Coordinates of C-alpha atoms in Angstrom, one line a residue:
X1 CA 81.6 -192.0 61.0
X2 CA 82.9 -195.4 60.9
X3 CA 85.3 -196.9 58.6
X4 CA 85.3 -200.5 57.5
X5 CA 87.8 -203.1 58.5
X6 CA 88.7 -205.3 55.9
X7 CA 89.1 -208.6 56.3
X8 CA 92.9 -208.7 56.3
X9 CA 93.0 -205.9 58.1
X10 CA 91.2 -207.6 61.3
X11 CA 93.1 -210.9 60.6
X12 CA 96.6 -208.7 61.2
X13 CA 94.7 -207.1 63.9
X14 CA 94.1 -210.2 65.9
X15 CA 97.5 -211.7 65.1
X16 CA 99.0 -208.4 66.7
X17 CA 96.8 -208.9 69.9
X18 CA 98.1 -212.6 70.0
X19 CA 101.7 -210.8 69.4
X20 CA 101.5 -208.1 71.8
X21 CA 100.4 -211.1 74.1
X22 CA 103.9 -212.4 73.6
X23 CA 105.9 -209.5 73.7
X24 CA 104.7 -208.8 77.5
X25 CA 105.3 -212.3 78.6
X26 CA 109.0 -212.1 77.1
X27 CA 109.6 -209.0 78.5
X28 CA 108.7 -210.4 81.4
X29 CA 110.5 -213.5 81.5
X30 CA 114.0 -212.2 79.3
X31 CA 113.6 -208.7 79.7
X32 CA 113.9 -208.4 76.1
X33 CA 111.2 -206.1 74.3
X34 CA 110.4 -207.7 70.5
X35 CA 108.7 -205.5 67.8
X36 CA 105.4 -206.6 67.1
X37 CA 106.4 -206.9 63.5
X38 CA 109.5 -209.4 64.6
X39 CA 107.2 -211.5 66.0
X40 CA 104.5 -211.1 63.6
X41 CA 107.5 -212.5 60.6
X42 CA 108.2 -215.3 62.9
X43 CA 104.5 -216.1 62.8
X44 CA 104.5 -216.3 59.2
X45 CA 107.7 -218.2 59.4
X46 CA 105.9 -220.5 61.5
X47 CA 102.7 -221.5 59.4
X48 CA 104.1 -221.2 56.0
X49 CA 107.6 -222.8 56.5
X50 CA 109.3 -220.2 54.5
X51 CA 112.0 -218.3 55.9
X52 CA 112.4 -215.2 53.1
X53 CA 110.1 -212.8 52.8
X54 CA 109.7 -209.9 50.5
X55 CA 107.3 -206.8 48.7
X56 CA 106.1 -207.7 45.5
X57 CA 108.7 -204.7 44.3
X58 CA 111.7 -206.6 45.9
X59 CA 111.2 -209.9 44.4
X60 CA 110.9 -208.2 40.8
X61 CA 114.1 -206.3 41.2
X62 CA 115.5 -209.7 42.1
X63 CA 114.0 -211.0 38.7
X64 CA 111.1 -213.0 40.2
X65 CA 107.6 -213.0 39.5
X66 CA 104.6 -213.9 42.3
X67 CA 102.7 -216.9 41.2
X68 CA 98.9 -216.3 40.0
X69 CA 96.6 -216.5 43.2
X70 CA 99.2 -216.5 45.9
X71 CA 98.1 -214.3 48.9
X72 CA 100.3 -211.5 50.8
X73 CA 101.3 -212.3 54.7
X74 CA 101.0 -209.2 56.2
X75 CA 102.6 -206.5 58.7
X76 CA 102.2 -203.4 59.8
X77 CA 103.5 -200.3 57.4
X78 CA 104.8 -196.8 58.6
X79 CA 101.7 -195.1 60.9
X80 CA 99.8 -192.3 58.7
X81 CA 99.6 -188.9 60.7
X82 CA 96.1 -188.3 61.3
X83 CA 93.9 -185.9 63.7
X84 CA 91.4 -187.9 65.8
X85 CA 88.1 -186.6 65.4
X86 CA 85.3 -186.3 68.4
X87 CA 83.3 -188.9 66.6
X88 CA 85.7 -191.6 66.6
X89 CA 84.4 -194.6 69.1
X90 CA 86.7 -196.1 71.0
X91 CA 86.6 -199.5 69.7
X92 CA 89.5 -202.8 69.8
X93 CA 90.3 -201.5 66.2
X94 CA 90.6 -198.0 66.9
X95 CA 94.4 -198.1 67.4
X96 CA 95.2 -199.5 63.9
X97 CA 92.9 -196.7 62.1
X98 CA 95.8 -195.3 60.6
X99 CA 98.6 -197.7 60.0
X100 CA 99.1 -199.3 56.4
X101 CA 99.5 -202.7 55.9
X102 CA 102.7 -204.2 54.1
X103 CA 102.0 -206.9 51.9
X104 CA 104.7 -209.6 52.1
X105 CA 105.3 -212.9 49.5
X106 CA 107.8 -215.7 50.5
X107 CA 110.0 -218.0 48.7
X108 CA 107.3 -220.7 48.2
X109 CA 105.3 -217.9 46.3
X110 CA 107.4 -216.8 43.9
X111 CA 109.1 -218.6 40.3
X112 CA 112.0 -217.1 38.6
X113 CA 111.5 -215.0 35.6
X114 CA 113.1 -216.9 32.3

């Protein structure tokens, strides 16, 4: 039995590929091995020209609100212990099955509370 992907979830999916891209070519040029999350913020960095990011929880203990129909940039959450089962294909998405998704809101995203 499959699961779905959602649609978010395969965007993040694709953006790690492209990461994971990156992190060989830099271990192989510098020798220095980046988390696929690092380079995942940078990404995000990089298309939205923000430079703070934080959960939704963090930005309201810091007295901030996320504006109406602003959208999460993604990462990759804590991996969920799972058993594989015999009927799981072995498919591109596969690996990801069982890690969360961390929802992410930048500076540009976000008004203080008055």
């Amino acid at each position: 039995m499959s699961k779905k992907i959602s649609p978010e979830k395969q965007e993040l999916i694709s953006m790690s590929q492209v990461a994971k891209e990156y992190q060989r070519a830099m271990l192989e040029e510098t020798g220095e091995k980046l988390l696929i999350n690092e380079i995942l913020l940078e990404m995000h960095k990089s298309k939205s020209g923000a430079q703070i990011f934080k959960r939704f929880d963090e930005w309201i203990a810091e007295g901030y609100k996320v504006n109406k129909g602003e959208k999460a940039y993604r990462l990759w959450g804590k991996p969920r212990k799972s058993k594989k089962s015999d009927n799981d294909k072995d498919d591109s998405a596969s690996e990801f099955q069982f890690y969360p998704m961390c929802c992410l809101f930048n500076e540009q995203q976000v008004s203080k509370i008055e």
